[in-house]
mmCIF file of C-alpha atoms in Angstrom:
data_model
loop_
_atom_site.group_PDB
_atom_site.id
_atom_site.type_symbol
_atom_site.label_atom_id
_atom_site.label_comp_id
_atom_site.label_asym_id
_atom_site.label_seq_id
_atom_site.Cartn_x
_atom_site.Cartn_y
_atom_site.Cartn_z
ATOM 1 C CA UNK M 1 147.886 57.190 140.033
ATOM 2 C CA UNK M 2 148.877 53.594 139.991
ATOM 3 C CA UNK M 3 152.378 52.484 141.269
ATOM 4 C CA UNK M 4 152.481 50.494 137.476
ATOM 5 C CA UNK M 5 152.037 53.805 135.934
ATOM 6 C CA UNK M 6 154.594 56.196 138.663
ATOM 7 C CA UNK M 7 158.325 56.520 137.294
ATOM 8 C CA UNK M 8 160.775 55.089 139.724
ATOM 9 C CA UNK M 9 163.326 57.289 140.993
ATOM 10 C CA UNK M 10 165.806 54.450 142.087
ATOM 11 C CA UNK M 11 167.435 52.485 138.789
ATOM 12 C CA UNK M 12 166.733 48.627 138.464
ATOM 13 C CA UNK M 13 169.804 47.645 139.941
ATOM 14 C CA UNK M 14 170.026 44.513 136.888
ATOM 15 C CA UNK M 15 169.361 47.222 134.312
ATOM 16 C CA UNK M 16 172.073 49.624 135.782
ATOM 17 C CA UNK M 17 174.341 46.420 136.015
ATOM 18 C CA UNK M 18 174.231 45.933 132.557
ATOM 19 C CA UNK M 19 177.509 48.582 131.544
ATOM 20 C CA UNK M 20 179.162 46.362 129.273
ATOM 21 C CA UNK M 21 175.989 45.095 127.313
ATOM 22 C CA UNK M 22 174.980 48.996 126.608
ATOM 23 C CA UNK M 23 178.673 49.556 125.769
ATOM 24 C CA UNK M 24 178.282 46.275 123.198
ATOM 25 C CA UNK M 25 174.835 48.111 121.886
ATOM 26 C CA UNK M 26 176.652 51.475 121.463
ATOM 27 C CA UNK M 27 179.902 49.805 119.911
ATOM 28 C CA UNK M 28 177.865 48.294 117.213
ATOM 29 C CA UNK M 29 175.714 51.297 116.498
ATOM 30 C CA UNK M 30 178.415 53.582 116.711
ATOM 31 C CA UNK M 31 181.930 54.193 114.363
ATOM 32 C CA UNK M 32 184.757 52.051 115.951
ATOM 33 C CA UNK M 33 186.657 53.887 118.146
ATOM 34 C CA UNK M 34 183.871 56.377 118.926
ATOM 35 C CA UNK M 35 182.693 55.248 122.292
ATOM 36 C CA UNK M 36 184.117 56.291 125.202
ATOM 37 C CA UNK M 37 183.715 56.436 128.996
ATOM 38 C CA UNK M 38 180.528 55.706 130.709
ATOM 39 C CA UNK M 39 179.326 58.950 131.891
ATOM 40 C CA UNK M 40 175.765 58.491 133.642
ATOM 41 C CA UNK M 41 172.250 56.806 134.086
ATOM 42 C CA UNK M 42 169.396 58.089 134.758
ATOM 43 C CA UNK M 43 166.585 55.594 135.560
ATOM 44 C CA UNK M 44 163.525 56.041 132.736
ATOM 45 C CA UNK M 45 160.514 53.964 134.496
ATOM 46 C CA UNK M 46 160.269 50.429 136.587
ATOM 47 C CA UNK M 47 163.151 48.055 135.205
ATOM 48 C CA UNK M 48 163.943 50.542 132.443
ATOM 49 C CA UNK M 49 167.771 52.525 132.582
ATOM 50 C CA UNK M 50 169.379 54.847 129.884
ATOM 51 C CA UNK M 51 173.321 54.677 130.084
ATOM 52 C CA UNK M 52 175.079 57.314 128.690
ATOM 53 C CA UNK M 53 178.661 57.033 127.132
ATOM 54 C CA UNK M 54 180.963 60.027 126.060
ATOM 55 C CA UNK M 55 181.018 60.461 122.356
ATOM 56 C CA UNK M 56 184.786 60.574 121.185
ATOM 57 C CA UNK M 57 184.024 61.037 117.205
ATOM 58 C CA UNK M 58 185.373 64.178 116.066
ATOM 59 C CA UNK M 59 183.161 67.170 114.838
ATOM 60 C CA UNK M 60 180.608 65.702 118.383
ATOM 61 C CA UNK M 61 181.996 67.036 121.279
ATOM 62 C CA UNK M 62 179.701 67.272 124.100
ATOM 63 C CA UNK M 63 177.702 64.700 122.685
ATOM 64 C CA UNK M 64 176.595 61.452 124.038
ATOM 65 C CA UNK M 65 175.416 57.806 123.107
ATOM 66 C CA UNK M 66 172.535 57.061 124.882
ATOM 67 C CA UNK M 67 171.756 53.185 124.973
ATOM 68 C CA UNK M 68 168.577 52.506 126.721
ATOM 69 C CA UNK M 69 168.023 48.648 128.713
ATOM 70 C CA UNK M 70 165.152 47.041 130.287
ATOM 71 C CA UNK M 71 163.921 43.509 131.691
ATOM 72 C CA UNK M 72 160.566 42.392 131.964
ATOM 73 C CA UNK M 73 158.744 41.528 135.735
ATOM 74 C CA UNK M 74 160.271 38.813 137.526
ATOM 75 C CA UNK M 75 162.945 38.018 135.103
ATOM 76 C CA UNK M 76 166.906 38.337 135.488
ATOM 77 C CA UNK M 77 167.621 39.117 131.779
ATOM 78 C CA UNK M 78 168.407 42.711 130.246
ATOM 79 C CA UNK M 79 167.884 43.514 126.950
ATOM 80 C CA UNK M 80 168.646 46.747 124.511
ATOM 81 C CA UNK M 81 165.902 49.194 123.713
ATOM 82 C CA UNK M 82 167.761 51.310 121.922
ATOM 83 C CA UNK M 83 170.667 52.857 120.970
ATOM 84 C CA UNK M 84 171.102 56.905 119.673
ATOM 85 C CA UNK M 85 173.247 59.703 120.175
ATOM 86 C CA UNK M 86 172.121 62.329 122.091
ATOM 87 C CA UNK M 87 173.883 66.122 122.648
ATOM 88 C CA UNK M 88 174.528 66.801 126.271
ATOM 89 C CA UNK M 89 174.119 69.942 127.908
ATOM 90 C CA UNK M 90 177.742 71.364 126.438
ATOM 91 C CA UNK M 91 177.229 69.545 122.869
ATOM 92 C CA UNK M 92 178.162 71.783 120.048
ATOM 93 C CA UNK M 93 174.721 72.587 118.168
ATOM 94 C CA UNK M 94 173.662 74.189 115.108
ATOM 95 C CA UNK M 95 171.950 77.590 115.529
ATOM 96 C CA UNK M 96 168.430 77.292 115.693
ATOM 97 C CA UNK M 97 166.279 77.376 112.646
ATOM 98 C CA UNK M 98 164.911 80.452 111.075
ATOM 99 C CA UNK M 99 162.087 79.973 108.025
ATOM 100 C CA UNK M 100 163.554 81.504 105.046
ATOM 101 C CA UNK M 101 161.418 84.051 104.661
ATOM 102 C CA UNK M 102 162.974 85.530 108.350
ATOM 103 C CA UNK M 103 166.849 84.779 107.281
ATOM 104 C CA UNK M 104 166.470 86.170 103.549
ATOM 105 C CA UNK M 105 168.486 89.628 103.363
ATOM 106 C CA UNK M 106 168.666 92.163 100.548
ATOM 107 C CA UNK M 107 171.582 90.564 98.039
ATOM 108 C CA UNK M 108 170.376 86.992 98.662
ATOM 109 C CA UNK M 109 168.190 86.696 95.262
ATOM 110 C CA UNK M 110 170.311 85.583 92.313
ATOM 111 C CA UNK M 111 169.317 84.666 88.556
ATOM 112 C CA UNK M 112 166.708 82.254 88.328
ATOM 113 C CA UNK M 113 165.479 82.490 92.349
ATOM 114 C CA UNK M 114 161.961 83.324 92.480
ATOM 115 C CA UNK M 115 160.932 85.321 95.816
ATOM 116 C CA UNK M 116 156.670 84.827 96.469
ATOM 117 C CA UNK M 117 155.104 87.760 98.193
ATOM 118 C CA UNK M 118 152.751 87.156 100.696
ATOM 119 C CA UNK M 119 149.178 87.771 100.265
ATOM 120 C CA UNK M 120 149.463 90.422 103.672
ATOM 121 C CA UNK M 121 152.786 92.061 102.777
ATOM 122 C CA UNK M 122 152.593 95.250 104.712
ATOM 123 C CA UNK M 123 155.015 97.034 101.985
ATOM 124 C CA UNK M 124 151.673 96.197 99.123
ATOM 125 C CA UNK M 125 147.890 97.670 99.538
ATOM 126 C CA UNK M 126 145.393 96.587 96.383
ATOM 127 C CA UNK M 127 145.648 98.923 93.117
ATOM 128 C CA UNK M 128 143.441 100.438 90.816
ATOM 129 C CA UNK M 129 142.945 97.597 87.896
ATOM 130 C CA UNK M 130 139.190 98.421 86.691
ATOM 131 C CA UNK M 131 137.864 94.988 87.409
ATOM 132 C CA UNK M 132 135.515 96.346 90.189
ATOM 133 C CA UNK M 133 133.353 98.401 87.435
ATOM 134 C CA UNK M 134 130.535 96.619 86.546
ATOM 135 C CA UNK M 135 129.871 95.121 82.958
ATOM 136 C CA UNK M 136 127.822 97.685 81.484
ATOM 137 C CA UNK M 137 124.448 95.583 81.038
ATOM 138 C CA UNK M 138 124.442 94.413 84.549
ATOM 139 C CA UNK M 139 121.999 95.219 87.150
ATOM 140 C CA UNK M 140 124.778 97.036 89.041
ATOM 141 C CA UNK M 141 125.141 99.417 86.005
ATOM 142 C CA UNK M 142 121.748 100.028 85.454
ATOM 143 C CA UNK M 143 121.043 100.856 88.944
ATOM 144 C CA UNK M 144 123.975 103.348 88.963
ATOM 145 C CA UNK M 145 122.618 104.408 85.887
ATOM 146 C CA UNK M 146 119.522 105.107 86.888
ATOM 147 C CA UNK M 147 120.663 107.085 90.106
ATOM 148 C CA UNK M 148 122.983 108.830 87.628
ATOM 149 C CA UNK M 149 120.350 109.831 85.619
ATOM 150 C CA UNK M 150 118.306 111.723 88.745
ATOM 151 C CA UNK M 151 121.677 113.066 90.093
ATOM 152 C CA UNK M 152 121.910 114.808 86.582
ATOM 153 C CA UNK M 153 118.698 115.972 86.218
ATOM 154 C CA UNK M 154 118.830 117.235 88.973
ATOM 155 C CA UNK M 155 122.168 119.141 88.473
ATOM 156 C CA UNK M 156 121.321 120.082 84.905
ATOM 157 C CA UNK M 157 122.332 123.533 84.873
ATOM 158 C CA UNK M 158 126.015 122.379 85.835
ATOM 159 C CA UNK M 159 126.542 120.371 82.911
ATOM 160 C CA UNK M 160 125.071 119.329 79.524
ATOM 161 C CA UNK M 161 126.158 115.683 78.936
ATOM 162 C CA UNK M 162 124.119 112.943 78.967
ATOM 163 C CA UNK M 163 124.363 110.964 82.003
ATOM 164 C CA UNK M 164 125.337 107.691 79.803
ATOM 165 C CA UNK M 165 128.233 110.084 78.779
ATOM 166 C CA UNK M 166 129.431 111.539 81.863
ATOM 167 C CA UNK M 167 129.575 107.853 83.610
ATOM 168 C CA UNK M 168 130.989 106.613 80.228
ATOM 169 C CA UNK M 169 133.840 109.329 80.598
ATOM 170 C CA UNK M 170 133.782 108.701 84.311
ATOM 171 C CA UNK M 171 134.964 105.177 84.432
ATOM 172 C CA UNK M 172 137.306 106.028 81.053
ATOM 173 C CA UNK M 173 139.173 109.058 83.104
ATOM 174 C CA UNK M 174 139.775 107.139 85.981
ATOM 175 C CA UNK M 175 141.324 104.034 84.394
ATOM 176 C CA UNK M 176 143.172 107.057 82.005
ATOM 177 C CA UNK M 177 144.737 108.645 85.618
ATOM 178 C CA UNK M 178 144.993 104.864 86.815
ATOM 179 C CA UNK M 179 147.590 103.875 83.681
ATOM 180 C CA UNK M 180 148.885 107.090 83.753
ATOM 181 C CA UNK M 181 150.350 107.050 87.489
ATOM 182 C CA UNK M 182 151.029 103.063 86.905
ATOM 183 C CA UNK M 183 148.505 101.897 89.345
ATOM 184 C CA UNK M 184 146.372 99.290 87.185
ATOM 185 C CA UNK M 185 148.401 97.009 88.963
ATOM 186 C CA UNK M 186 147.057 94.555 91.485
ATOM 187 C CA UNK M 187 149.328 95.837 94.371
ATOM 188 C CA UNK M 188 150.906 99.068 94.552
ATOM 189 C CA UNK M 189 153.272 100.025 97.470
ATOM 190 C CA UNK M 190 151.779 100.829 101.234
ATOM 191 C CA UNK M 191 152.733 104.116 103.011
ATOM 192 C CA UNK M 192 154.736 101.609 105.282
ATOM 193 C CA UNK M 193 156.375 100.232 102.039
ATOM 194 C CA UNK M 194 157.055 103.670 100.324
ATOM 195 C CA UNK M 195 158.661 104.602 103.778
ATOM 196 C CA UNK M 196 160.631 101.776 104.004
ATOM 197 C CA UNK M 197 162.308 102.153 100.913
ATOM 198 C CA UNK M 198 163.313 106.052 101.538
ATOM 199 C CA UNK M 199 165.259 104.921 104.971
ATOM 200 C CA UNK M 200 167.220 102.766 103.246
ATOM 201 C CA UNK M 201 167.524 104.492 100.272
ATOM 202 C CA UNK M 202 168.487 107.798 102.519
ATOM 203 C CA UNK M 203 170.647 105.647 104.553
ATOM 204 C CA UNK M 204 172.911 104.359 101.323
ATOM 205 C CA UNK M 205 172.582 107.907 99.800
ATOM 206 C CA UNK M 206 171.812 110.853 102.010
ATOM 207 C CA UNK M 207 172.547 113.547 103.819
ATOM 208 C CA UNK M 208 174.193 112.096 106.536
ATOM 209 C CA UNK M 209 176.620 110.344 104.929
ATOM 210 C CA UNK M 210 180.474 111.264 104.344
ATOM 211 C CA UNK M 211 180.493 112.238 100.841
ATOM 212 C CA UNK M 212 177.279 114.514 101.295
ATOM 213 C CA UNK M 213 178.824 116.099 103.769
ATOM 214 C CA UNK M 214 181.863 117.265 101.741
ATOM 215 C CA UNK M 215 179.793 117.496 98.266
ATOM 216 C CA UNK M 216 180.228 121.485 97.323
ATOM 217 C CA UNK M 217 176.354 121.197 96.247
ATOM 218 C CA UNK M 218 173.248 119.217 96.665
ATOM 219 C CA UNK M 219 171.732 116.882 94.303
ATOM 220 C CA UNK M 220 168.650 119.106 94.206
ATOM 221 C CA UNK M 221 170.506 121.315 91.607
ATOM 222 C CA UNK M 222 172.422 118.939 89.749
ATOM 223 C CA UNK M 223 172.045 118.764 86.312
ATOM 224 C CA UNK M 224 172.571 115.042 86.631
ATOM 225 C CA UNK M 225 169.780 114.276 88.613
ATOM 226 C CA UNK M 226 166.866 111.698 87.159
ATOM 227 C CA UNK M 227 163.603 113.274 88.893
ATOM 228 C CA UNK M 228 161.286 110.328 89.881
ATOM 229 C CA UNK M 229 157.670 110.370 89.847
ATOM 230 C CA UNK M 230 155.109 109.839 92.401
ATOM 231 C CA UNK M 231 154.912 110.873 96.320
ATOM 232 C CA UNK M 232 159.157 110.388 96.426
ATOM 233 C CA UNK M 233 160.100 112.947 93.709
ATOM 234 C CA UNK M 234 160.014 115.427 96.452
ATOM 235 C CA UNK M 235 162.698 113.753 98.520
ATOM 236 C CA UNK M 236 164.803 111.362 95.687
ATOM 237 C CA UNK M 237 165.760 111.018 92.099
ATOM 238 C CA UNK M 238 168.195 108.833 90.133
ATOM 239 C CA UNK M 239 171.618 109.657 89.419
ATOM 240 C CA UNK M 240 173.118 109.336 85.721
ATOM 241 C CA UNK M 241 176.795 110.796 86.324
ATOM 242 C CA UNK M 242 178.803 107.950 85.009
ATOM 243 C CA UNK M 243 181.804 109.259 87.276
ATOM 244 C CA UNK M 244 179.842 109.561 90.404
ATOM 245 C CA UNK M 245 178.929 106.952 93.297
ATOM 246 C CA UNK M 246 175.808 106.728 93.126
ATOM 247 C CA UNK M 247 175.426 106.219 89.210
ATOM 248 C CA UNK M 248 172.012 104.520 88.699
ATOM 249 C CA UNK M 249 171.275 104.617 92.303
ATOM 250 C CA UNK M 250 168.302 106.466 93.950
ATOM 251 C CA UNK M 251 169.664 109.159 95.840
ATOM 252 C CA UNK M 252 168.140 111.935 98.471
ATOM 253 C CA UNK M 253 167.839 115.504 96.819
ATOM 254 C CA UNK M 254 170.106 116.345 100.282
ATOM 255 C CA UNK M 255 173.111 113.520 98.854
ATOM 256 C CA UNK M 256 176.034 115.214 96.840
ATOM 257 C CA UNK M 257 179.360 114.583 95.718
ATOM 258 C CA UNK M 258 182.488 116.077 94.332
ATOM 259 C CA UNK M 259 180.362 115.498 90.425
ATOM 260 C CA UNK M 260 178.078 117.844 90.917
ATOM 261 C CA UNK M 261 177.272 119.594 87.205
ATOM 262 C CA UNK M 262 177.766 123.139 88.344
ATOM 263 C CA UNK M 263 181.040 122.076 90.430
ATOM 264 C CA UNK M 264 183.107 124.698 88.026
ATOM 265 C CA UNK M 265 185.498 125.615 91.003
ATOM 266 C CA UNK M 266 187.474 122.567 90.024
ATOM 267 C CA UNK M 267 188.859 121.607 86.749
ATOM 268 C CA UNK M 268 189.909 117.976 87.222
ATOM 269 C CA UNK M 269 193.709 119.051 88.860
ATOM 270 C CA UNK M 270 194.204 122.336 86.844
ATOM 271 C CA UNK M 271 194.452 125.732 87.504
ATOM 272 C CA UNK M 272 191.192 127.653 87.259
ATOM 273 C CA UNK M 273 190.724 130.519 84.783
ATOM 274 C CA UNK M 274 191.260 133.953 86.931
ATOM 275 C CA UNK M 275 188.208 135.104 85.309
ATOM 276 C CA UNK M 276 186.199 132.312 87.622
ATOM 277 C CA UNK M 277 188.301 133.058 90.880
ATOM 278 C CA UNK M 278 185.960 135.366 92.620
ATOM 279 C CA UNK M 279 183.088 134.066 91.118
ATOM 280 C CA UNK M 280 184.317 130.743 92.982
ATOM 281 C CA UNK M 281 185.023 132.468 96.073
ATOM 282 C CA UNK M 282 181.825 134.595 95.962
ATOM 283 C CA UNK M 283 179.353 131.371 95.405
ATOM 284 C CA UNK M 284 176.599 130.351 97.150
ATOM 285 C CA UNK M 285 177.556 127.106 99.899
ATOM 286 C CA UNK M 286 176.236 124.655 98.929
ATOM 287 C CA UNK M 287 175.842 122.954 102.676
ATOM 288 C CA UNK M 288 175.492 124.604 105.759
ATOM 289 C CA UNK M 289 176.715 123.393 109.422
ATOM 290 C CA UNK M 290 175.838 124.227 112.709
ATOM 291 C CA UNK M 291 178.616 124.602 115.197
ATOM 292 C CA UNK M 292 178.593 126.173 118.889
ATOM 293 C CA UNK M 293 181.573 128.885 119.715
ATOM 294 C CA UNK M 294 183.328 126.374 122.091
ATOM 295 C CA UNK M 295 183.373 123.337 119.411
ATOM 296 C CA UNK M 296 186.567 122.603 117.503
ATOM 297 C CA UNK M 297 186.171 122.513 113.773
ATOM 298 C CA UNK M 298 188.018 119.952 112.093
ATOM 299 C CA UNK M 299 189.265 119.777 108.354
ATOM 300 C CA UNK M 300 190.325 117.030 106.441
ATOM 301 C CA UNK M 301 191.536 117.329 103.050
ATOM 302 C CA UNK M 302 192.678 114.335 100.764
ATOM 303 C CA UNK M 303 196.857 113.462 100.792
ATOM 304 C CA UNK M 304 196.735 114.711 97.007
ATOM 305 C CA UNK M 305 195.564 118.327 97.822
ATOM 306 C CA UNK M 306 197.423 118.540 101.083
ATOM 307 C CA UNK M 307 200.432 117.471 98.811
ATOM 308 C CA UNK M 308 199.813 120.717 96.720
ATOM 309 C CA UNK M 309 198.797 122.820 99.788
ATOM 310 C CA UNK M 310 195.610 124.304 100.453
ATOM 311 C CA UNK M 311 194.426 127.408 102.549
ATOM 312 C CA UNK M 312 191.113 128.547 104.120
ATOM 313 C CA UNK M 313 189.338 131.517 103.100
ATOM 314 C CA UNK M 314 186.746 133.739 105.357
ATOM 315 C CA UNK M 315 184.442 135.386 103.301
ATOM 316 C CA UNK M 316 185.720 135.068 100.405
ATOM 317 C CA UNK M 317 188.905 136.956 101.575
ATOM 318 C CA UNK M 318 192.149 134.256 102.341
ATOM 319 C CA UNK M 319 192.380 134.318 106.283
ATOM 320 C CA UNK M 320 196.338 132.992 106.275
ATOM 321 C CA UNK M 321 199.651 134.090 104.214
ATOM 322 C CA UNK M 322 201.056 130.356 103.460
ATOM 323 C CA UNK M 323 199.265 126.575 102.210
ATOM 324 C CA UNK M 324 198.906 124.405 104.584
ATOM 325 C CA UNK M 325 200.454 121.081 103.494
ATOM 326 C CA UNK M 326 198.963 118.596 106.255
ATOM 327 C CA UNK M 327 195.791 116.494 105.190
ATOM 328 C CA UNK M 328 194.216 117.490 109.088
ATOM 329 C CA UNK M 329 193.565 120.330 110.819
ATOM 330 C CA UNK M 330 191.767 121.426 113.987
ATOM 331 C CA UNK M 331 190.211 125.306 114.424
ATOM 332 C CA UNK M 332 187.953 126.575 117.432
ATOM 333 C CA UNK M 333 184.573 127.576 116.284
ATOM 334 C CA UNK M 334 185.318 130.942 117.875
ATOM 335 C CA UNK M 335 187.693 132.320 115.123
ATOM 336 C CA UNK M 336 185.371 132.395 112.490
ATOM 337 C CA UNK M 337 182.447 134.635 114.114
ATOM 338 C CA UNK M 338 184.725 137.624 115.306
ATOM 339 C CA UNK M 339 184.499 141.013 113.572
ATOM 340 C CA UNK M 340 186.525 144.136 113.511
ATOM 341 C CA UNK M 341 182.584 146.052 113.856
ATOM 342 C CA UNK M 342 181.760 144.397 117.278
ATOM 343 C CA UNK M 343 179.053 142.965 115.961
ATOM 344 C CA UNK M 344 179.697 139.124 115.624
ATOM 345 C CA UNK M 345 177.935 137.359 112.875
ATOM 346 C CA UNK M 346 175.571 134.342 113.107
ATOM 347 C CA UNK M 347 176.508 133.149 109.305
ATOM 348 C CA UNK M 348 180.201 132.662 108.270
ATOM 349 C CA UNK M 349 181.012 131.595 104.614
ATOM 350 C CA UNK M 350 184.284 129.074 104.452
ATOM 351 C CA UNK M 351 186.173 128.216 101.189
ATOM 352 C CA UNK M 352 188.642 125.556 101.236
ATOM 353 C CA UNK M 353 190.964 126.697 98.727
ATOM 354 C CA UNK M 354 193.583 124.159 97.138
ATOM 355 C CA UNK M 355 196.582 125.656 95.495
ATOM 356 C CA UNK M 356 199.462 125.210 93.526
ATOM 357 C CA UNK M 357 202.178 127.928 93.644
ATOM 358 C CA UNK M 358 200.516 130.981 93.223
ATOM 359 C CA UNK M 359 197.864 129.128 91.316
ATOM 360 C CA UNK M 360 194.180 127.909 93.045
ATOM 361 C CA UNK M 361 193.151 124.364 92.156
ATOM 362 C CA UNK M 362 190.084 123.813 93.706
ATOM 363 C CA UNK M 363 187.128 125.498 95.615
ATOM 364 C CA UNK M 364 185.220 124.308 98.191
ATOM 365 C CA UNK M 365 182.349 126.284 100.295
ATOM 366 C CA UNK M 366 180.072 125.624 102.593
ATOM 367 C CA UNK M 367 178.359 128.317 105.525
ATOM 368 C CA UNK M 368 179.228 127.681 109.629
ATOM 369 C CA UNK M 369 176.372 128.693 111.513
ATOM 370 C CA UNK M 370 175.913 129.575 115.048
ATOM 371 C CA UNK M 371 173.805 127.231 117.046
#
């Protein structure tokens, strides 16, 4: 490598001389009052020097104007390059930049915004549309025809159509099922799309969440629920309980919530008949959990019902003399598998019972099992 072409390490001492004529470069390039101190050089090739001046602008901190000088061979007089502003290694920078199509999140489409789908979306596979079958006077056709037509003889004692029937009806029953299960589309959803969409639609409304977990039933036997069709029916519907949470949401069969259609063991704050108690008391729990003997169980009722007073009941028999009138409550695990036989059971069947005087509000079960 020639010594024209190798960067000097040492700055021109002329070029890094020339402070004040930088400083006049940066002045005029710059808002007044936005140039400060000179903060460095750093020597860019033979004769050529970048000064650098602090940036005193608000909204720049960390930032730098960089005013680059040079003189040509043999002479004695320094002139400006140029003049930019630079950040410096503690500048204040925007975050780097994502494509849109990394940064868009689930909310972000509004009226009018049109979202393209990419020609390999994972969540799409091709659909059924019928423009694959061939007209029926090509030489495709015939040729399947033809085959058709041996196949059949062939097979004659299974069937008496006529083989331009049967691949008449063919193609017809197919693009029949393809309508009918809403698939003469040109994309339908992968197996990575349809799974997709059941995490976060079992995330939002599942078993796992808080109101599921103190629902007195599942959404499997609500009369509310909106079966779906398809693969997901057997895992989701659509809820159409005005009153509930998830109203027009997809919801797991698992979800629940206090508007379950056969909740009948409360009548929206009064008293229910006497004629219902037991059958209340005696009714299947609608939600089972596991607990070991050594765990503490912990209740939690809301302020209204504690306000009232509520009690627990043990198979279907009350297991205390007085309400309870705090919203929390801790139990071990233990005291609800002993019995007076010896024998402990594995199943236990809990009713939280709200009451009013001598009165009971409001029934909730649900089954504690041994783990």
């Amino acid at each position: 490598m020639s010594a024209a072409t190798t960067r000097s390490r040492t700055p021109d001492r002329l070029c890094a001389e020339a402070v004040d004529l930088a400083r006049a470069a940066a002045q005029e390039t710059a808002a007044p009052g936005s140039v400060g101190e000179h903060v460095s050089l750093v020597p860019e090739g033979d004769r050529v020097v970048t000064h650098f001046f602090d940036c005193s602008e608000p909204g720049y901190r960390g930032w730098r104007w960089a005013v680059t000088v040079a003189r040509a061979s043999r002479a004695k007089n320094v002139t400006v390059d140029e003049s930019v502003l630079l950040p410096g290694p503690d500048a204040l920078l925007a975050p780097e930049w994502v494509p849109w199509s990394e940064r868009l999140r689930p909310g972000d489409l509004g009226p009018g915004d049109l979202l393209p789908t990419a020609a390999d979306d994972p969540r799409l596979e091709p659909g059924y549309t019928g423009e694959d079958v061939p007209p029926p006077n090509s030489v495709i056709a015939e040729t399947s025809h033809d085959l058709a037509e041996r196949v059949e003889a062939e097979d004659a004692e299974l069937t008496d159509r006529t083989p331009a029937d049967a691949a008449g009806n063919s193609r017809g029953e197919i693009a029949a099922l393809a309508e009918e299960l809403g698939m003469r589309r040109a994309r339908v959803l992968s197996r990575y799309g349809l799974r997709g969409a059941a995490d976060r639609w079992d995330e939002a409304f599942g078993e796992r969440t808080p109101m599921a977990q103190a629902a007195p039933a599942s959404c499997a036997s609500c009369g509310f629920l909106v079966p779906v069709a398809g693969s997901l029916r057997q895992a989701f519907g659509i809820c159409a309980n005005e009153f509930a949470p998830a109203d027009g949401r997809v919801v797991s069969l698992s979800y629940g919530c206090g508007g379950h259609s056969e909740a009948a063991c409360y009548n929206d704050g009064k008293a229910i008949k006497e004629s219902l108690i037991q059958d209340c008391l005696n009714e299947k729990a609608g939600k089972t959990v596991k607990v070991a003997l050594d765990d503490k169980i912990r209740f939690g009722v809301d302020p209204e019902i504690a306000e009232n007073g509520w009690t627990l009941f043990i198979g279907g028999q009350p297991a205390e003399q007085e309400p309870y009138t705090k919203t929390y409550r801790s139990i071990p695990a233990s005291a609800f598998f002993t019995s007076q036989t010896g024998q402990a059971p594995d199943k236990t069947k809990v009713s939280i019972v709200e009451t009013s005087g001598k009165k009971l509000i409001g029934i909730w079960t649900f089954t504690l099992e041994k783990k």
